[in-house]
Amino acid sequence: MANEVCFRTLHLPEPWSLESYKSVGGYSVLENIIANKVPAKEIIEQLKLSALRGRGGAGFPTGLKWSFMPRGMPGQKYVVCNSDEGEPGTFKDRDILRYNPHQLIEGMIIAGYVMTASVGYNYMRGEFYEPFERMEFALKEAYENNYLGSSILGSAFKFDLYNHMGAGAYICGEETALIESLEGKKGQPRFKPPFPANYGLFGRPTNVNNTESYASVPPILQHGGQWFLDLGIPNNGGTKIFSVSGHVAKPGNYEISLGTPFSELLNLCGGMRNGNALKAVIPGGSSSPILPAELMMNITMDYDAIGKARSMLGSGAVIVIEEGTCMVELAARTAHFYYEESCGQCTPCREGTGWMSRVIHRILDGNGKMEDLDNLLDITSNIMGRTICALGDAAAMPIAGFLKHYRHEFEYKIQTGRRWVDDHSEAA
Amino acid sequence: MNNLSNKRLTDLVSKEAIAEIELWKQKYPSERKRPPIIAALKVVQKEHNQWLSEELMQAVADYLDVPHIAVYEVATFYTMFHLKPMGEHIISVCTNLSCSMLGSAQVVEHLKKRLGVGLGQTTADGKFTLKEVECMAACGGAPMLEVKEQYHENLTPEKVDAILIDLGVKLEAVNG
Amino acid sequence: MGTVQIEINGVELTAETGSMIIEIADKAGMHIPRFCYHKKLSVAANCRMCLVDVGNLPKPVPACATPVADGMKILTHSAKALQAQRSVMEFLLINHPLDCPICDQGGECELQDVALGYGGDVSRFAEGKRVVVDKDIGPLIETDMTRCIHCTRCIRFGTEVVGLREMGATGRGEHMEIGTFVAASLVSEVASNIIDLCPVGALTAKPSRYQARAWELRATPSIAPHDCLGTNIDIHHRRGEVIRVVPRENEKINEVWITDRDRFSYEALNKAKRLTQPMLKIDGKWQKVSWEAALSAAADQIQKVVAEKGPERFGALVSPSATLEEMYLTQKLVRGVGSHNVDHRLRQIDFTTQHDDPMFPEFMLSFDELEEMDATLLVDAELHSEQPLLALRVRKSTRFGRVMSVGSHSADLNCRVSPEIIAGAPQLVGELQGIVAALITQAKDPVKAELVELFKDVKHTPEHDIIASELRINENACIIVGQSAQEHSQLGHIRWLCTLMSELTGAKYGELTHGANTSGGYLAGALPHRVSIGRESAVTGWNVQQMLQKGLDAYLLVQTEPELDSSYRDAARASLLKAQATIVLTPFAEGEFLDYATVLLPVAGFTETSGTYVNVCGEFQSFAAAVKAKGEARPGWKVLRVLANLLGIEAIKFTSSEQIAQLLKEHFEQSSDALIGHQEIPEELPIGGEVPKKLAIYDCDPLVRRAYSLQQTPLGQANWRKDQIDTLCLNYQTKSVQIEVEVVDA
């Protein structure tokens, strides 16, 4: 059950070419929609049936999101793809862009059709040089073959798609920050409501989805929502790309069924590197709270199961950590990241991320105090739920997670000045 | 009101750069002046030793007919823009979670030793700037770096040396 | 708009649909702490201080950005709300320097106030604090950016209210800083409002820096003295010294804003060289004398000219920013000795139709109506430099409406103006005639035959057609004849054309005038052809042009330096130097009048006298003195009263300025302007015309010319007459504290 959706061209010699894509049924869905004037409602029904959930991290049902767009509203509407991949641990969208760009394009064209939007933007992070070239080439092919433009496949349906590049800001992965950035501004999230479906890009109704979400649409419509749902488990339809990194033997992207046990995923990755013992996993990118090995080995990889374990599936970035890794160091690096990436707009995140990072680094430098730990927990809870966007929560949750499961490592560091792992190598 | 020279962008960058900016402008509704700011700054920065002077930022703003501060805000917000002179090549090393777990610290140390500069510094010959960056979405190939718009993954000291040689660094000279 | 029922802290309230929780709470007098929210700015929701507890919602929500919904139950002080508010307060304070003892904002600081209620007494923050380098944004606003809490009110003010994006937030995260692009002075005429908007001490008034603590200051309500709006201000003073001027809210006139000119011109009265004692020129040398000696010398000099050369050889010029009382007494004095030469229209050059003038050039709509206009035609109006606050109002109308302009110069507004006809002075009337011609062509109702005949050969362009139809089809339309038009040599014709446009379209009509009190000048009768309240004078005296160009033997100058204030610089200097007697009432000791005056009488500045300004809408606004005048200077109206009495004019017996204002106000309210202001249709349409070179914004009156900090701004430095007025500011009395150090020999 691997590589059936977004990576379905991966086994072909030039997986990114139009020819490769067409050989797996690419653009057949669009052709069918155009030829048979498939009603938008039917497409949305299939998506709802598939239980496809947003692959960017929030996991919001895609079909439902598409149904929010005011179809009947006159004037310009936009579909925007969030390819601003930047959540530490995540590297799946880059591979979709590099190896299967046409599937994203087809997904976005269908989205434009469903939501009566005639313009789309694919917002890629600024460092995606190679993916940009692939996308530009694919767009050219798509235009030449009449899949894009003012009269798609000879019909009255018109859709133009443009590649846009960011310039280095994690926050632009937040959909309203992405819209601001696309408008040529700083990527500072907007207060919601209004949501992009009502007031989005240039003030017009806009649908923003993740790369993997759009790219999942053509196969779903090709094989039916039920097919996709059956690939996974109820409420967690389909396969999902897991970006596995860290201390595994074969890091990489694995497109497998939701609901697959973590232990099975670990096996696919060739197990731990050097046969080391598993210590913990960050299951959904750096924003998701860390889970210890004993929890992970009994968990399935889907939104609900990981949510139940008080973490998140997020973007599907699985960072695997072996025994001997110092959790204070990981926490410090995590805190530093959010301190660097906070946009600065609202108070709790602007001030709180710096505070957390400084406290943890002070502990790491051997100048910690025991009360720092309770203060840290307090800071995390004072940030959470108080900010304009989710970055505040994303910064606070992992820190709370490290303290929840590995408080003893922090305490040891504060009390002895030494890393807990250096003195407990036998503990594994 | 400031004391900058008010030079026009067309006098500061190449025709090709202007043409590229015009290409980007076409992607957005014509009545919107700001969307091409990011692209324009990138194009201009690439031609000017990887950094944006105040003169350039002002010229870009005037060229796109947007307030100067609008360009300045963007230039200071995104990490790919540099407001101080940089080296000809910027070596961006990721030190985020996966990379740090797999030895980015050693990569950084190796580069420091080879180039003789610290993070955020530029070599005396102006060739290289060593820069620490956040996650670049290549964690499967950690540790990684980017230079000349190319990702290099699964780095080891040997691989780093190979990259440096490709970039024209004479390793003996550096070592000596 | 419907309403919904909500409940805040158990109190049932009716709220308009779509309004935010904070607005309803404010109206009900329930305080929710806030920093970024400001009723005149867009909602940013970035400070997070106003988080409140809304029933059923798991997280606290910002009251500034959460719309009310029917049945919503809001708690502003529940444990959940307080916890959220306290935590935000803590975040705001961790990087704040807490340097209240040396901060000018101390005592009136929103952060300080809210911290008192929501802050902790001990900081848990043990790390190093952020330090931000201060920015030089010009001579008016002091920055201390380490204190900034990033509420972005200052940025939003520039972007939204002024329409000029000068400030921004650069960098990101904790490194975000508020500032300008490179080190740049703000250039907007209203920029200093960000001082009031800033909730902390990051932006404070530079001229008054470190001069007083907020709690030492007393406030006296007053009226700003530089433009015809009658902006409401508070004068803050301590122990007889004015420390600063701030806006006083008046939604109809100035909302919550004031211009930089109104805020900082007081500096001239504090720091420019003041006349503190009467002076008499004896044998070409200035000598300090007593009031008695000065006044009797002044009376003698006037009487001598009147007796020897005739009363028509004496005349008075009064500043259009003099008070109503000063203007009234000046004209009474002049007429009391038998002359009719009195004028306040110092910049005017067309007097041909003065007998047809309205009671006063009036703005016949309210200022706030401007915002709602669907079509606005500006005629020779340069609002940003003449009435800067109206530029903000007009700009607001462009959200839905259209602004059009015909002028000698560009309207130069920070909003879209279309069409904008930049005609040049000689072509101005031709353009206006074209619009009238277009209106006659478009007219649905019959137009008077003589008008049709008169305009039959006038060509109209597509732009004229657009302007005409916009004025015609929009119910909310207006024609604003600007201050520059008052200086045009075809003023009478321009007024006739624009009034005609208003009649043909139903568009509202308004004129804008010089100084703070041109309306007062008209109503007080400081005019050669009319006595008070529009009554025609039996004899028409000389106007300002005649007085200065033809020359008089004796002048009385009230709060004016005609060589700079009038449109007749060369004539003024020549005539004043030639005159036998020139009595000058002025607060200042430095100026060209030292060359030509014979008597200098020290009078109070606007902060030091009671008085009344009538704004261009006809609103009387009286004010009291905030502080005593310097030295022996006295309020102008008192000096004029005594001088009149010395001249034997017994009728003037007022004992307070209020009596004068009251008298005029009563007459005004009982009057009818039905008898005046009827303009005849001209026999033929005139062409051509000219205007004197426009005065720069910080060169408009004696006060502003001497306001040091305003002169240092980019606008002040760009003044084309800079070299002529530079000396006025040079001899500043710098207040320095001398510390005597005793050197003890070892």
mmCIF file of C-alpha atoms in Angstrom, chain A residues 8 12 35 219 292 370 392:
data_model
loop_
_atom_site.group_PDB
_atom_site.id
_atom_site.type_symbol
_atom_site.label_atom_id
_atom_site.label_comp_id
_atom_site.label_asym_id
_atom_site.label_seq_id
_atom_site.Cartn_x
_atom_site.Cartn_y
_atom_site.Cartn_z
ATOM 1 C CA ARG A 8 2.397 7.244 -8.018
ATOM 2 C CA LEU A 12 8.966 5.836 -13.650
ATOM 3 C CA ALA A 35 -16.181 16.597 -20.937
ATOM 4 C CA PRO A 219 -6.321 9.980 -7.614
ATOM 5 C CA PRO A 292 8.645 8.370 24.399
ATOM 6 C CA MET A 370 14.930 24.558 39.636
ATOM 7 C CA GLY A 392 2.308 30.459 19.591
#
